[in-house]
Backbone as a chain_set.jsonl record, in Angstrom:
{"seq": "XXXXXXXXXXXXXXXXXXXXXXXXXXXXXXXXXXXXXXXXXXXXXXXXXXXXXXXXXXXXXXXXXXXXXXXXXXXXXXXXXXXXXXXXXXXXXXXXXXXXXXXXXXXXXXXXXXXXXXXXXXXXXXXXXXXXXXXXXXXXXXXXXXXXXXXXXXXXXXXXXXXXXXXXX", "coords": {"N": [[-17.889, 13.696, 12.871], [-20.52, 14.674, 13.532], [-19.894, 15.424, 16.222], [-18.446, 17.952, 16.044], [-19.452, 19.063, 14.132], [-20.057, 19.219, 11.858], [-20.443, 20.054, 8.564], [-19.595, 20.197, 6.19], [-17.141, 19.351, 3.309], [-13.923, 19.341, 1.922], [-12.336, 16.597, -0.2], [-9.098, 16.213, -1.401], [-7.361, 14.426, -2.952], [-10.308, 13.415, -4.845], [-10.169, 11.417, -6.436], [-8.39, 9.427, -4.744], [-10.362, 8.062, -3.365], [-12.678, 7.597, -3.699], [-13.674, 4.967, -4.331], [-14.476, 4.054, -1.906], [-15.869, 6.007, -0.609], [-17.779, 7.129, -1.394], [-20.231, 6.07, -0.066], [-19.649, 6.362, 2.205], [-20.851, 8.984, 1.781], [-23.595, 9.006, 1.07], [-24.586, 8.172, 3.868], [-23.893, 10.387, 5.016], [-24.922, 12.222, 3.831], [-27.694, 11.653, 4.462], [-27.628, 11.657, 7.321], [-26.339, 14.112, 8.191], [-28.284, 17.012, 7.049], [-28.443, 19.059, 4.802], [-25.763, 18.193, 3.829], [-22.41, 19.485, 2.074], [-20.194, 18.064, -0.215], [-17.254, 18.603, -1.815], [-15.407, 17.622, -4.312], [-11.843, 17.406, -4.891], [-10.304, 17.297, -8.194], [-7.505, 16.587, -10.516], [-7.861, 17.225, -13.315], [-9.878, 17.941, -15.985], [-10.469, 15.253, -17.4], [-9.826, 13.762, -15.537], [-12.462, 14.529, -14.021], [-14.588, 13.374, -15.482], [-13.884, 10.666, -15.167], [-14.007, 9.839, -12.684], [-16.531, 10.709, -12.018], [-18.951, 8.645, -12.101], [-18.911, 7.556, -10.206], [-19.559, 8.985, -8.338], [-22.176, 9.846, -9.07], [-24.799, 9.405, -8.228], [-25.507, 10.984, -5.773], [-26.448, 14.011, -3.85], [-25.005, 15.875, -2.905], [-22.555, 16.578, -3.91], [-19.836, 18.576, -5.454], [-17.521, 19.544, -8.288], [-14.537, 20.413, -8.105], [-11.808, 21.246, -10.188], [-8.215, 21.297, -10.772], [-4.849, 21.86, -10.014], [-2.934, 23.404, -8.965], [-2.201, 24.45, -6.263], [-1.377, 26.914, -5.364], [-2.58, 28.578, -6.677], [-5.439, 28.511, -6.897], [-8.853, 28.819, -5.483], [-10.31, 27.515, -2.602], [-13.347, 26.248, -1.48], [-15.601, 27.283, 1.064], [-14.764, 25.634, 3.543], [-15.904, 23.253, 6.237], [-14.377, 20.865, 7.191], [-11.076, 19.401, 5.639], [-10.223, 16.646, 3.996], [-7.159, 14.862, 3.522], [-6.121, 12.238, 2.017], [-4.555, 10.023, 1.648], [-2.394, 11.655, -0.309], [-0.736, 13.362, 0.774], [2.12, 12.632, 0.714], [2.329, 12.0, -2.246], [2.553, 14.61, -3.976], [4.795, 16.917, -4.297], [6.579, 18.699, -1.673], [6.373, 21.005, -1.335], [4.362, 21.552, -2.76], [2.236, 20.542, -1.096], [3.103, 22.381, 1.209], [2.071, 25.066, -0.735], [-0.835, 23.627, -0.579], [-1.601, 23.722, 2.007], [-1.856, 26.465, 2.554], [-3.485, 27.48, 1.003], [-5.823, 25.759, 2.519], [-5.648, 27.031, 4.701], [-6.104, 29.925, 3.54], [-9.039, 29.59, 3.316], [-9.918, 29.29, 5.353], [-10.4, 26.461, 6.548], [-11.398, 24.626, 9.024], [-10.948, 22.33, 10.214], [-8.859, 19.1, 8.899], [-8.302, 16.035, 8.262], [-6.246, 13.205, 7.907], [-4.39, 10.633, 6.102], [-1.997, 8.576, 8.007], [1.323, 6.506, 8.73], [2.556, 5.37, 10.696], [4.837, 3.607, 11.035], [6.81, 4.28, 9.359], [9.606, 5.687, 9.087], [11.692, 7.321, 8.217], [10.653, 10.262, 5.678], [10.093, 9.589, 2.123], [12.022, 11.54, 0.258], [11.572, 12.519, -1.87], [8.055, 13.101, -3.9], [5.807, 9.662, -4.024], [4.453, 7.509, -5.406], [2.74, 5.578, -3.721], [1.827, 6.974, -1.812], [2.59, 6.902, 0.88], [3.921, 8.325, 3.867], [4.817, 9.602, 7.07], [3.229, 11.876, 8.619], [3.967, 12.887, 11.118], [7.033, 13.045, 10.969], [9.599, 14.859, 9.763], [9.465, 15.817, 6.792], [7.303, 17.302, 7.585], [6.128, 17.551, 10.485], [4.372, 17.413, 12.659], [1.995, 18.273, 14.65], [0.487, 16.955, 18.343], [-2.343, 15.178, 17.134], [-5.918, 16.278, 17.641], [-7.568, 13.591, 17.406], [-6.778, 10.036, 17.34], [-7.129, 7.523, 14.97], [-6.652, 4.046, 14.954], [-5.284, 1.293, 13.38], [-6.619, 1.166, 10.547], [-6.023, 0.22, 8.472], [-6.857, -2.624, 5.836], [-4.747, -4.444, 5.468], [-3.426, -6.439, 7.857], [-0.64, -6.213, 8.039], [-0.004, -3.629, 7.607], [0.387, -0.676, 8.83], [-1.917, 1.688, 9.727], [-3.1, 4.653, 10.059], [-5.701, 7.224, 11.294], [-5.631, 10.626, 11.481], [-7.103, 13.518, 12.931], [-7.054, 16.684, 13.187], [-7.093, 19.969, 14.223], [-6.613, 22.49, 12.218], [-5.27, 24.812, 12.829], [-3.603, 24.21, 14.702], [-1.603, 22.292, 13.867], [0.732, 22.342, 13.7], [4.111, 21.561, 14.901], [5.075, 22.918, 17.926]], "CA": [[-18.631, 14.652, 12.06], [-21.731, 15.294, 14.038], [-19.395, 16.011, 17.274], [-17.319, 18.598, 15.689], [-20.509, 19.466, 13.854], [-19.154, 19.383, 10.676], [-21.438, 20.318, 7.626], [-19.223, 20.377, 4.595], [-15.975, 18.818, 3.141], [-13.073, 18.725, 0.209], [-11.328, 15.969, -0.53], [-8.066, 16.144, -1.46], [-8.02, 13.919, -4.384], [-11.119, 12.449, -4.659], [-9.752, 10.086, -7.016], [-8.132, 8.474, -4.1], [-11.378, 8.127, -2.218], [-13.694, 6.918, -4.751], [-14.038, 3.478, -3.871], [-15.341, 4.281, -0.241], [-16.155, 7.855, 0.004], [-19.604, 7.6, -2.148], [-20.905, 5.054, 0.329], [-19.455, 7.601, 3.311], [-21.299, 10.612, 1.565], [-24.814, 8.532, 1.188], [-24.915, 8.168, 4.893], [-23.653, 11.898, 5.447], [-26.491, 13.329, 3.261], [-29.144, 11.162, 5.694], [-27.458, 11.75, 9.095], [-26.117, 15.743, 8.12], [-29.26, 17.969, 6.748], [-27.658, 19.932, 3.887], [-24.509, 18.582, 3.701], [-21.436, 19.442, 1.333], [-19.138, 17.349, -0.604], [-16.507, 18.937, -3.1], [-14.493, 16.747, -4.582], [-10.734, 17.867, -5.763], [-9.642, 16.207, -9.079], [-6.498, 16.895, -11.073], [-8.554, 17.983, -14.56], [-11.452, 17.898, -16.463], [-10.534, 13.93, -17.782], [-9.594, 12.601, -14.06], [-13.384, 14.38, -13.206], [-15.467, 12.518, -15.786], [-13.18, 9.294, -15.077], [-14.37, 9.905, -10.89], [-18.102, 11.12, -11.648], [-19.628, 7.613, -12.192], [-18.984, 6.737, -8.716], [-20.916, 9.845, -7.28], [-23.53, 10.474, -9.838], [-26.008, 9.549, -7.175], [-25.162, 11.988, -4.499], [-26.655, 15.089, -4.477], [-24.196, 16.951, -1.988], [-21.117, 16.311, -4.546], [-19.366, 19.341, -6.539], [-16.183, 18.722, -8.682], [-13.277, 21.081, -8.109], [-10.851, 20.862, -10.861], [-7.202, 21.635, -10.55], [-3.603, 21.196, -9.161], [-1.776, 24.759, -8.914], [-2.888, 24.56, -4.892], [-1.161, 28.329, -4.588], [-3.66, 29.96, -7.128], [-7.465, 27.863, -6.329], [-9.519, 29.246, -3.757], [-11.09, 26.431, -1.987], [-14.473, 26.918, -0.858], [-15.197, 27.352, 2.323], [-16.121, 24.039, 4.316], [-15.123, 22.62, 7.646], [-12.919, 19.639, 6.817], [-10.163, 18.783, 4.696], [-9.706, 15.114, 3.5], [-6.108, 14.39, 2.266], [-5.883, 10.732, 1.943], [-2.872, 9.443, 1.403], [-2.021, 13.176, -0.847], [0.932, 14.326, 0.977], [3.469, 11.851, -0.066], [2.349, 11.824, -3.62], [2.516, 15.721, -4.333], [6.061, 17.525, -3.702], [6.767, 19.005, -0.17], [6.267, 22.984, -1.638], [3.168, 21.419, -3.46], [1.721, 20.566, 0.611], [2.865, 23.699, 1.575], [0.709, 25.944, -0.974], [-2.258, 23.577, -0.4], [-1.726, 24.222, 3.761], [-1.909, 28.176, 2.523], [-5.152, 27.623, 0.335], [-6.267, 25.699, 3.718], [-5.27, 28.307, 5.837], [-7.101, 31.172, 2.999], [-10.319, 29.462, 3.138], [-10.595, 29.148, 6.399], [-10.87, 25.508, 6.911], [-11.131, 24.106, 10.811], [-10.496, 20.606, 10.909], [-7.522, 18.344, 8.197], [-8.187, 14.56, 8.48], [-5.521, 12.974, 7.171], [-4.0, 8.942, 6.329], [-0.898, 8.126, 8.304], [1.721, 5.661, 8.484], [3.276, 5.646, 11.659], [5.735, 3.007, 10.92], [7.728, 4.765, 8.581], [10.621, 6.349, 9.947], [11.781, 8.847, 7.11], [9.707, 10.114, 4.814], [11.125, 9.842, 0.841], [12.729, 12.621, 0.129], [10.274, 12.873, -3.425], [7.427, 12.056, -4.112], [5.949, 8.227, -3.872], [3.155, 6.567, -5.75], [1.235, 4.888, -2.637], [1.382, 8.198, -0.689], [3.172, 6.616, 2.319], [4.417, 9.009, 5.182], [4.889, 9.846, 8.315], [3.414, 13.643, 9.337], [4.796, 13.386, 12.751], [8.115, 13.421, 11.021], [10.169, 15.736, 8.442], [9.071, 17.333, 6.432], [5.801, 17.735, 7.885], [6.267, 17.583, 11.856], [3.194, 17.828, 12.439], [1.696, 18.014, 16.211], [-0.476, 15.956, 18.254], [-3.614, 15.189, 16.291], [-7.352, 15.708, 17.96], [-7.82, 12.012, 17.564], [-6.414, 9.134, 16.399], [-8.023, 6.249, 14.575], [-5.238, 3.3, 14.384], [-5.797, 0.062, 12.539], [-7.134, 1.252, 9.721], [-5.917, -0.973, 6.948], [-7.5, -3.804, 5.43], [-3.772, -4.887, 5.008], [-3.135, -6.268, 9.113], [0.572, -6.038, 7.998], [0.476, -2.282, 7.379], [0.284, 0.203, 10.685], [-1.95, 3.151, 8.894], [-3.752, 5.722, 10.913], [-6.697, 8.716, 10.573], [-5.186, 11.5, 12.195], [-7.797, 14.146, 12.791], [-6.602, 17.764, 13.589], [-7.441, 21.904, 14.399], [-6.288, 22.926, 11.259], [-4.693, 26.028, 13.398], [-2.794, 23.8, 16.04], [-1.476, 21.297, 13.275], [2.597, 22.332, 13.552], [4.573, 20.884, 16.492], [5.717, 24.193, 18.435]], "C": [[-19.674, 15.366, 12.919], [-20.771, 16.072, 15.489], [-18.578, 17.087, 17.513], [-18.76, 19.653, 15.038], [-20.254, 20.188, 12.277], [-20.746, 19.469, 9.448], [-21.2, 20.088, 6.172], [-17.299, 19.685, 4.376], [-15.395, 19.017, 1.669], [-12.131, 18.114, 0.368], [-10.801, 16.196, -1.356], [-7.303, 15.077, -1.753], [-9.332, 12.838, -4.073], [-10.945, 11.316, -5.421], [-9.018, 9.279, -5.885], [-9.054, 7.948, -3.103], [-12.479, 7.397, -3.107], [-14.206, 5.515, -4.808], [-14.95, 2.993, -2.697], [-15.923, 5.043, 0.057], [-17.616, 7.988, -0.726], [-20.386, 6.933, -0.837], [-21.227, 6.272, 2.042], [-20.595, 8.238, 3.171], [-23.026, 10.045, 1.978], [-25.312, 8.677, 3.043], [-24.859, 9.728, 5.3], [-25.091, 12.644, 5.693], [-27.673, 13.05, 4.181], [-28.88, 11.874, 7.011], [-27.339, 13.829, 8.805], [-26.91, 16.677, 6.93], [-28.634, 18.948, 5.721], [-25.93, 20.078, 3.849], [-23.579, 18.55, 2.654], [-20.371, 18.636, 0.857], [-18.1, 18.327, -1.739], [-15.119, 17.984, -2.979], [-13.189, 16.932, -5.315], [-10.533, 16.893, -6.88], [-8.58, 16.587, -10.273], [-7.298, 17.992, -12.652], [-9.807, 17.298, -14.759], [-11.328, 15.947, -17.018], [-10.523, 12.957, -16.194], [-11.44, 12.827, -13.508], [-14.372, 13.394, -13.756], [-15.295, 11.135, -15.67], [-13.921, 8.83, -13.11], [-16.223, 10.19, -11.175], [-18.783, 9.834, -11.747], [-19.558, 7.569, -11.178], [-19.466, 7.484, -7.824], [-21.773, 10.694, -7.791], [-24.879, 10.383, -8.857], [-25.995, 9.749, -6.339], [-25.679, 12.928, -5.341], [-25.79, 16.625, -3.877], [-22.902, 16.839, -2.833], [-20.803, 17.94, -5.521], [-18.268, 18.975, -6.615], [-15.004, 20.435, -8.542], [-11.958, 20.855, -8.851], [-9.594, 22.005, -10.81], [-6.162, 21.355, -9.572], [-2.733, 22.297, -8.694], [-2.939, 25.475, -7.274], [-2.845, 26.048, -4.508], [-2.152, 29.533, -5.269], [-5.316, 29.161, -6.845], [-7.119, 28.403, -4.921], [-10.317, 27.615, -3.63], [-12.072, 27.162, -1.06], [-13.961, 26.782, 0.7], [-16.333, 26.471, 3.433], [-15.31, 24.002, 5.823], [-14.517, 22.011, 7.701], [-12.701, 19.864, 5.513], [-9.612, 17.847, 4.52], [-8.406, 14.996, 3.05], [-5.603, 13.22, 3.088], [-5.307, 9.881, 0.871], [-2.05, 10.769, -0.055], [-1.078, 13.544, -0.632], [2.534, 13.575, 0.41], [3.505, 11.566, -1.462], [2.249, 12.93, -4.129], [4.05, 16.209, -3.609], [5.738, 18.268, -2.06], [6.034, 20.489, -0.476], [4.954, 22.643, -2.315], [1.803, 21.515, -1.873], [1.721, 21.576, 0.873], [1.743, 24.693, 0.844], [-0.882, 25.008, -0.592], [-2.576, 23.721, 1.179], [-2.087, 25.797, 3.091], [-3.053, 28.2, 2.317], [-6.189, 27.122, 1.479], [-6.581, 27.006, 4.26], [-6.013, 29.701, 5.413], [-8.058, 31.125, 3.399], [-11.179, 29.144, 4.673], [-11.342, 27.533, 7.257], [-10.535, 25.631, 8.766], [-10.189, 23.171, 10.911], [-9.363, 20.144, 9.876], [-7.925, 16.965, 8.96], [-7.559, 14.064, 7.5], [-5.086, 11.225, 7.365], [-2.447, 9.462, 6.893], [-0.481, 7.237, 8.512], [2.87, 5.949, 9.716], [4.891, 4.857, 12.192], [6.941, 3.664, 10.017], [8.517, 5.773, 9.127], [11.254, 7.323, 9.44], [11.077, 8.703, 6.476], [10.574, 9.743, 3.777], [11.008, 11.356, 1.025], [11.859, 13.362, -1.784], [9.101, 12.168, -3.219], [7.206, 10.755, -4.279], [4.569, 8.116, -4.524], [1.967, 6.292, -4.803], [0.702, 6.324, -1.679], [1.771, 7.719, 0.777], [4.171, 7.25, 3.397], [3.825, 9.495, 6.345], [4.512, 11.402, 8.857], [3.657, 13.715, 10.748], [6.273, 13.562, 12.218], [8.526, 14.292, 9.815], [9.806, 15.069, 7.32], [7.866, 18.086, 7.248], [5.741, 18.148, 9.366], [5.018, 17.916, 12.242], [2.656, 17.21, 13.924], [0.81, 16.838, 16.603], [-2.339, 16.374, 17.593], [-4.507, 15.386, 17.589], [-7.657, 14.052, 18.99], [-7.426, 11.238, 16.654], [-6.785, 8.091, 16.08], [-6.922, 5.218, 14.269], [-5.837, 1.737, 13.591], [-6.828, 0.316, 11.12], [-7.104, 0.584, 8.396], [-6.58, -1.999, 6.829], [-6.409, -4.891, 5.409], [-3.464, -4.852, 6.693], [-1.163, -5.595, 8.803], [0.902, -4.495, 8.187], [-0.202, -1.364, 8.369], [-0.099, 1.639, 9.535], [-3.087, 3.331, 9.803], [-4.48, 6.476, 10.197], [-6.114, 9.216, 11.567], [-6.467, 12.881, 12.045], [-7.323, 15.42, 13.684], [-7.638, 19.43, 13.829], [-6.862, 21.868, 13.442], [-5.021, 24.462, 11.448], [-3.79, 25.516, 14.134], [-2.02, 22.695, 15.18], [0.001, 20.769, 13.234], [2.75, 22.0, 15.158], [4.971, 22.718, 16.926], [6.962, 24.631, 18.429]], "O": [[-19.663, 16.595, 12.991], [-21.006, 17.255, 15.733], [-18.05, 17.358, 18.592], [-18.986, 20.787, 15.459], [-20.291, 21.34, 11.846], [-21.843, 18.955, 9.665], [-21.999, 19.882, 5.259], [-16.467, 19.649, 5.282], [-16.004, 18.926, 0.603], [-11.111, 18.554, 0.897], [-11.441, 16.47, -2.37], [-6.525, 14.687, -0.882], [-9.36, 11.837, -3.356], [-11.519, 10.269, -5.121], [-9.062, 8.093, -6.212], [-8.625, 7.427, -2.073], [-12.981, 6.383, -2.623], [-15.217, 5.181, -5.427], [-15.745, 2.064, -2.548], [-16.637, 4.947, 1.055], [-18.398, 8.921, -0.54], [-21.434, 7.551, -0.648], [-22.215, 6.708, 2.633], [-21.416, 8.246, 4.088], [-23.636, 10.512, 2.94], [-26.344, 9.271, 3.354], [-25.816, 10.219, 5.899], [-25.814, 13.153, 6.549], [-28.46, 13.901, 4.597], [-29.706, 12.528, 7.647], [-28.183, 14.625, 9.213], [-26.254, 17.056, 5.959], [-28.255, 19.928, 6.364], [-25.149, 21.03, 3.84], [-23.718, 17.505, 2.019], [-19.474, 18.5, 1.689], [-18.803, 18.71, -2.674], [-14.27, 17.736, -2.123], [-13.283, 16.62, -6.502], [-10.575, 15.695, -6.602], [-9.244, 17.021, -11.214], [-7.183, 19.205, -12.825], [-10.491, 16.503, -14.115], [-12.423, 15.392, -16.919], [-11.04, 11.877, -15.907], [-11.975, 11.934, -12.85], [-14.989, 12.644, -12.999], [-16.207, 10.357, -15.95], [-14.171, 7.729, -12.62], [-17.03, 9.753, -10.354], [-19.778, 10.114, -11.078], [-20.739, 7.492, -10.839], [-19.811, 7.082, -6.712], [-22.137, 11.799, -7.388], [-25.785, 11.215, -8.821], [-26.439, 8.889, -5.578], [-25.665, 13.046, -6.566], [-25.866, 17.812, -4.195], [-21.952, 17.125, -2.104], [-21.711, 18.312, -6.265], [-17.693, 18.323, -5.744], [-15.212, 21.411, -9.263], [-11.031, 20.319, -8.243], [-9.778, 23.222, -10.806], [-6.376, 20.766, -8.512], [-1.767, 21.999, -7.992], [-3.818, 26.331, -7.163], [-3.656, 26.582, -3.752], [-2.45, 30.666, -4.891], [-6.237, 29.918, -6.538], [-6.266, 28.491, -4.037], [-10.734, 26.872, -4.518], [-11.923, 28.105, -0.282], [-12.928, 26.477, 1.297], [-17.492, 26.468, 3.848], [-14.353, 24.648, 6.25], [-13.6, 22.359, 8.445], [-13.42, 20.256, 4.594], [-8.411, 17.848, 4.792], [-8.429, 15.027, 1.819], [-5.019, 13.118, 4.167], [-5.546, 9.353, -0.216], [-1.038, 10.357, -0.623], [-0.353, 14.067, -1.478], [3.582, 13.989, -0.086], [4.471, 10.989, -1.962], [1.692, 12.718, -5.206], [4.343, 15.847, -2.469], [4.636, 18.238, -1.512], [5.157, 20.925, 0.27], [4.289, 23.665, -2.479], [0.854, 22.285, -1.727], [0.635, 22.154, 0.923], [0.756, 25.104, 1.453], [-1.918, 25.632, -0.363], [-3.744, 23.825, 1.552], [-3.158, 26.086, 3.625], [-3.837, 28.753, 3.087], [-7.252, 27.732, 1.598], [-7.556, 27.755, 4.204], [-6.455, 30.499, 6.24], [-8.514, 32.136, 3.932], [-12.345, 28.906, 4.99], [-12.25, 27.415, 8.079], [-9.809, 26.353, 9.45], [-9.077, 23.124, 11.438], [-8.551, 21.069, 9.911], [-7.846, 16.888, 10.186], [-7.934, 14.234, 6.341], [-5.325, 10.593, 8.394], [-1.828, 10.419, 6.429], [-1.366, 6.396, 8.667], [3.867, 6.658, 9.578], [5.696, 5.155, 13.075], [8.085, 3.283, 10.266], [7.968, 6.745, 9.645], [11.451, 8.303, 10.16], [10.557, 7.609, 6.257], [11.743, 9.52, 4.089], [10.243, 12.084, 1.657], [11.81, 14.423, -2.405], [8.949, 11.089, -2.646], [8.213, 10.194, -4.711], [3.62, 8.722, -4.028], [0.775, 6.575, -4.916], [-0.358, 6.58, -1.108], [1.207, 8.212, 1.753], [5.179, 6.622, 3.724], [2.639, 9.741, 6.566], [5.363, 12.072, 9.441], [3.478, 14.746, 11.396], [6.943, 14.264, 12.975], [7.722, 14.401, 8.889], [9.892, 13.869, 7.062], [7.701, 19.296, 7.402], [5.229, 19.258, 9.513], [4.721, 19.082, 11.983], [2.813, 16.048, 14.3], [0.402, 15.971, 15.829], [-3.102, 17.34, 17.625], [-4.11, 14.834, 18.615], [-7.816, 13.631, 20.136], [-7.551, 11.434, 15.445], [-6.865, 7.352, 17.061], [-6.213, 5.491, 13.3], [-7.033, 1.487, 13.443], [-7.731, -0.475, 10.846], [-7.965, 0.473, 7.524], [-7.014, -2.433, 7.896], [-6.75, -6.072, 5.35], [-3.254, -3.744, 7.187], [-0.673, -4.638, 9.404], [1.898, -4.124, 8.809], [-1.409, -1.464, 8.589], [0.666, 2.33, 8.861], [-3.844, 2.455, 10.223], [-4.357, 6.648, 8.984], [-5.957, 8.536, 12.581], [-6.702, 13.193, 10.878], [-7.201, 15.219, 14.893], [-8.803, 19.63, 13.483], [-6.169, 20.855, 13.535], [-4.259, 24.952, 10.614], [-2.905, 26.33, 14.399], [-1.637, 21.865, 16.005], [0.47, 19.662, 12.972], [2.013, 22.092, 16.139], [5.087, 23.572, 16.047], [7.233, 25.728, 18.917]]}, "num_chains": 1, "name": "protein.A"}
């Protein structure tokens, strides 16, 4: 964050973040001087079901909606989608890369799963794939954070990207 010099963020559901991501933001707001949270959440019932857990933040706004090809997304420096891409259709990814790509984000930090060798072919519940492989192909990251699970069994990654350099060539 500070080395990138990051100021502002939307996750990309914050319902899947909600457990960890208030605790994140608390430190943010201390260490980063006016910084931004917006939090994506499917509708108006998923936001009041998510606002208990960051009523005491004051950098939080709620962003409601799912139709990625018509929302503008403000305009921050990162984009959170954790564990998102395997639980939204392939053409659903694509418009929210476009609404990316409108608003001018930089950065995309994303969960990966580097063990998985195809993705599904539909959507999945846990959100488990592979963006180095099809559908996504997706270049080398920035930086990579590995061991990230709480679960030693399961090989899951932070992949942190340019938002511009993100496709393999």
């Amino acid at each position: 964050i500070k080395a990138h010099r990051i100021e502002s963020l939307i996750d990309l559901s914050c319902t899947n973040t909600k457990h960890w991501m208030p605790a994140v933001l608390q430190y943010l707001e201390f260490e980063v001087p006016g910084f931004r949270y917006h939090c994506v959440v499917d509708d108006d019932k998923k936001m009041s079901e998510t606002f208990d857990y960051y009523k005491h933040l004051s950098s939080i706004e709620f962003v409601v909606g799912t139709e990625y090809n018509f929302m503008k997304f403000p305009s921050v420096h990162l984009a959170l989608l954790w564990n998102i891409m395997g639980v939204i259709s392939a053409k659903r990814v694509g418009h929210m890369f476009k609404g990316i790509a409108k608003s001018r984000i930089k950065y995309i930090l994303l969960s990966n799963y580097p063990h998985i060798k195809q993705n599904p072919s539909s959507p999945v519940e846990n959100g488990w794939v592979n963006v180095r492989r099809t559908p996504y192909k997706f270049g080398q990251p920035l930086r990579i954070i590995q061991n990230i699970s709480s679960d030693p069994s399961i090989a899951k990654q932070i992949l942190f990207f340019d938002s511009a350099n993100i496709r393999k060539a």
